[in-house]
Coordinates of N, CA and C in Angstrom, one line a residue:
M1380 N 30.2 -20.5 -19.3 CA 29.3 -19.6 -19.1 C 29.9 -18.1 -19.1
D1381 N 29.4 -17.3 -19.8 CA 29.9 -15.8 -19.9 C 29.7 -15.0 -18.8
D1382 N 30.3 -13.9 -18.5 CA 30.2 -13.1 -17.5 C 28.9 -12.5 -17.3
L1383 N 28.1 -12.1 -18.4 CA 26.8 -11.7 -18.4 C 25.8 -12.6 -17.9
E1384 N 25.9 -13.9 -18.2 CA 25.1 -15.0 -17.9 C 25.3 -15.2 -16.3
Q1385 N 26.5 -15.2 -15.7 CA 26.7 -15.3 -14.4 C 26.0 -14.1 -13.7
L1386 N 26.2 -12.9 -14.1 CA 25.6 -11.9 -13.4 C 24.0 -12.0 -13.4
R1387 N 23.6 -12.4 -14.5 CA 22.2 -12.6 -14.6 C 21.6 -13.8 -13.6
Q1388 N 22.4 -14.7 -13.5 CA 22.1 -15.8 -12.5 C 22.2 -15.2 -11.1
K1389 N 23.1 -14.3 -10.8 CA 23.1 -13.7 -9.6 C 21.9 -12.8 -9.2
I1390 N 21.5 -12.1 -10.2 CA 20.3 -11.3 -10.1 C 19.1 -12.1 -9.8
N1391 N 19.0 -13.3 -10.5 CA 17.9 -14.2 -10.3 C 17.8 -14.7 -9.0
K1392 N 18.9 -15.1 -8.4 CA 19.1 -15.5 -7.0 C 18.7 -14.3 -6.0
I1393 N 19.1 -13.1 -6.3 CA 18.7 -12.0 -5.5 C 17.1 -11.7 -5.6
D1394 N 16.7 -11.9 -6.7 CA 15.2 -11.7 -7.1 C 14.4 -12.7 -6.2
E1395 N 14.8 -13.9 -6.1 CA 14.2 -14.9 -5.3 C 14.2 -14.6 -3.8
K1396 N 15.3 -14.0 -3.4 CA 15.2 -13.7 -1.9 C 14.3 -12.4 -1.7
M1397 N 14.3 -11.4 -2.7 CA 13.5 -10.3 -2.6 C 12.0 -10.7 -2.5
I1398 N 11.7 -11.6 -3.5 CA 10.2 -12.1 -3.5 C 9.9 -12.6 -2.2
E1399 N 10.8 -13.5 -1.6 CA 10.5 -14.1 -0.4 C 10.2 -13.0 0.8
L1400 N 11.1 -12.1 0.7 CA 11.0 -10.9 1.8 C 9.7 -10.1 1.6
F1401 N 9.5 -9.9 0.2 CA 8.2 -9.1 -0.1 C 7.0 -9.9 0.4
E1402 N 7.0 -11.2 0.2 CA 5.8 -11.9 0.7 C 5.6 -11.9 2.1
E1403 N 6.7 -11.8 2.8 CA 6.8 -11.8 4.4 C 6.2 -10.3 4.7
R1404 N 6.8 -9.4 3.9 CA 6.4 -8.0 4.2 C 4.8 -7.9 4.1
M1405 N 4.3 -8.4 3.1 CA 2.9 -8.2 2.7 C 2.1 -9.0 3.7
K1406 N 2.5 -10.1 4.1 CA 1.9 -10.8 5.2 C 1.7 -10.0 6.5
T1407 N 2.8 -9.3 6.9 CA 2.7 -8.4 8.0 C 1.8 -7.2 7.7
V1408 N 1.9 -6.8 6.4 CA 1.0 -5.6 6.0 C -0.5 -6.0 6.2
C1409 N -0.9 -7.2 5.9 CA -2.3 -7.7 6.2 C -2.7 -7.6 7.6
S1410 N -1.7 -8.0 8.4 CA -2.0 -8.0 9.9 C -2.1 -6.6 10.4
I1411 N -1.4 -5.6 9.9 CA -1.4 -4.2 10.3 C -2.7 -3.7 9.7
A1412 N -3.2 -4.1 8.6 CA -4.5 -3.5 8.0 C -5.7 -4.1 8.9
E1413 N -5.6 -5.3 9.3 CA -6.7 -5.7 10.2 C -6.6 -5.0 11.5
Y1414 N -5.5 -4.8 12.1 CA -5.4 -3.9 13.3 C -5.9 -2.6 13.2
K1415 N -5.5 -1.9 12.1 CA -6.0 -0.6 11.8 C -7.5 -0.6 11.5
E1416 N -8.0 -1.6 11.1 CA -9.6 -1.6 10.7 C -10.2 -1.8 12.1
R1417 N -9.7 -2.7 13.0 CA -10.3 -2.8 14.3 C -10.2 -1.6 15.1
H1418 N -9.3 -0.8 15.0 CA -9.0 0.4 15.8 C -9.4 1.7 15.2
S1419 N -10.1 1.6 14.0 CA -10.6 2.6 13.2 C -9.3 3.6 12.9
M1420 N -8.4 3.1 12.4 CA -7.3 3.9 12.1 C -7.1 4.1 10.5
Q1421 N -6.5 5.3 10.2 CA -6.4 5.5 8.7 C -5.2 4.7 8.2
V1422 N -5.3 4.3 6.9 CA -4.2 3.6 6.3 C -3.0 4.4 6.2
L1423 N -3.0 5.6 5.7 CA -1.8 6.4 5.6 C -1.3 7.0 6.9
D1424 N -0.1 6.7 7.2 CA 0.5 7.3 8.4 C 1.8 8.0 7.8
E1425 N 1.7 9.2 7.5 CA 2.7 9.9 6.8 C 4.0 10.0 7.7
K1426 N 3.8 10.3 8.9 CA 4.9 10.4 9.8 C 5.8 9.1 9.8
R1427 N 5.0 8.0 10.0 CA 5.6 6.7 10.0 C 6.4 6.5 8.8
E1428 N 5.7 6.7 7.7 CA 6.4 6.3 6.3 C 7.7 7.2 6.2
K1429 N 7.7 8.4 6.7 CA 9.0 9.1 6.5 C 10.0 8.8 7.4
E1430 N 9.5 8.3 8.7 CA 10.5 7.6 9.6 C 11.2 6.4 9.0
V1431 N 10.3 5.6 8.4 CA 10.9 4.3 7.8 C 11.9 4.6 6.7
I1432 N 11.5 5.5 5.8 CA 12.3 5.9 4.7 C 13.6 6.4 5.2
A1433 N 13.6 7.4 6.1 CA 14.7 8.0 6.6 C 15.7 7.0 7.4
R1434 N 15.1 6.2 8.0 CA 15.8 5.1 8.9 C 16.6 4.2 7.8
N1435 N 15.9 3.8 6.9 CA 16.6 2.9 5.8 C 17.6 3.6 4.9
L1436 N 17.2 4.9 4.6 CA 18.3 5.6 3.7 C 19.6 5.8 4.7
A1437 N 19.4 6.0 5.9 CA 20.6 6.2 6.9 C 21.4 4.9 6.9
K1438 N 20.7 3.7 6.7 CA 21.5 2.5 6.7 C 22.2 2.2 5.3
L1439 N 21.8 2.9 4.4 CA 22.3 2.7 3.0 C 23.8 2.9 3.0
K1440 N 24.5 1.8 2.5 CA 26.1 2.0 2.5 C 26.6 2.6 1.2
N1441 N 25.8 2.5 0.1 CA 26.2 3.0 -1.2 C 25.3 4.2 -1.5
K1442 N 25.8 5.5 -1.0 CA 25.0 6.6 -1.1 C 24.7 7.0 -2.5
S1443 N 25.5 6.5 -3.5 CA 25.3 6.9 -4.9 C 24.0 6.4 -5.4
I1444 N 23.3 5.6 -4.7 CA 22.0 5.0 -5.2 C 20.8 5.6 -4.2
K1445 N 21.1 6.6 -3.5 CA 20.1 7.1 -2.6 C 18.8 7.5 -3.1
V1446 N 18.9 8.2 -4.2 CA 17.7 8.5 -5.0 C 16.8 7.2 -5.5
E1447 N 17.6 6.3 -6.0 CA 16.9 5.0 -6.4 C 16.3 4.3 -5.3
T1448 N 16.9 4.4 -4.2 CA 16.6 3.6 -3.0 C 15.3 4.3 -2.3
E1449 N 15.3 5.7 -2.3 CA 14.1 6.4 -1.8 C 13.0 6.0 -2.7
Y1450 N 13.1 6.0 -4.0 CA 12.1 5.7 -5.0 C 11.5 4.4 -4.7
F1451 N 12.3 3.4 -4.5 CA 12.1 1.9 -4.3 C 11.2 1.9 -2.9
L1452 N 11.8 2.5 -1.9 CA 11.0 2.4 -0.7 C 9.7 3.2 -0.7
N1453 N 9.6 4.2 -1.4 CA 8.2 4.9 -1.7 C 7.3 3.9 -2.4
Q1454 N 7.8 3.2 -3.4 CA 7.0 2.3 -4.1 C 6.5 1.1 -3.2
V1455 N 7.3 0.6 -2.4 CA 7.1 -0.4 -1.4 C 5.9 0.0 -0.5
M1456 N 6.1 1.4 0.1 CA 5.0 1.9 0.9 C 3.8 2.2 0.3
Y1457 N 3.8 2.4 -1.1 CA 2.5 2.7 -2.0 C 1.7 1.4 -2.1
V1458 N 2.5 0.2 -2.4 CA 2.0 -1.0 -2.6 C 1.4 -1.6 -1.2
S1459 N 2.1 -1.3 -0.2 CA 1.6 -1.6 1.1 C 0.2 -1.0 1.5
R1460 N 0.1 0.3 1.2 CA -1.1 1.2 1.5 C -2.2 0.7 0.7
M1461 N -1.9 0.3 -0.7 CA -3.0 -0.2 -1.5 C -3.5 -1.5 -1.1
L1462 N -2.7 -2.4 -0.5 CA -3.0 -3.8 0.1 C -3.8 -3.4 1.3
Q1463 N -3.4 -2.6 2.2 CA -4.2 -2.3 3.5 C -5.5 -1.7 3.1
G1464 N -5.6 -0.9 2.1 CA -6.9 -0.4 1.7 C -7.8 -1.3 1.1
E1465 N -7.3 -2.2 0.3 CA -8.2 -3.3 -0.2 C -8.8 -4.2 1.0
I1466 N -7.9 -4.5 1.9 CA -8.2 -5.3 2.9 C -9.4 -4.7 3.8
I1467 N -9.2 -3.4 4.2 CA -10.2 -2.6 5.0 C -11.4 -2.5 4.3
Q1468 N -11.3 -2.2 3.0 CA -12.5 -2.0 2.2 C -13.3 -3.3 2.1
K1469 N -12.7 -4.5 1.9 CA -13.3 -5.7 1.9 C -14.0 -6.0 3.2
K1470 N -13.4 -5.7 4.4 CA -13.9 -5.9 5.7 C -15.2 -5.1 5.8
D1471 N -15.1 -3.8 5.4 CA -16.2 -2.9 5.6 C -17.5 -3.4 4.7
K1472 N -17.1 -4.1 3.6 CA -18.4 -4.6 2.8 C -19.0 -5.9 3.5
E1473 N -18.3 -6.6 4.3 CA -18.7 -7.7 5.0 C -19.7 -7.3 6.1
V1474 N -19.5 -6.1 6.6 CA -20.3 -5.7 7.7 C -21.6 -5.4 7.4

């Protein structure tokens, strides 16, 4: 097996772990959406998002990928907000 193939296999294993963690995160996001719906809270909490991003960027060991990491985290937040919005909207239609 050549080096490129080994590296690709490593990426595949990392991707599997990321998917598992993403599913766990989205499950938690669903619970948060239900909480926010019950308590009439807005989906977007800009202060919280900024705190989460700042905290995770501070933990970043490889500062050379700070911009990419911030973009990644922003996208995860965006997807989380979209899912929360869908859940709340669906619950509103049920009422």
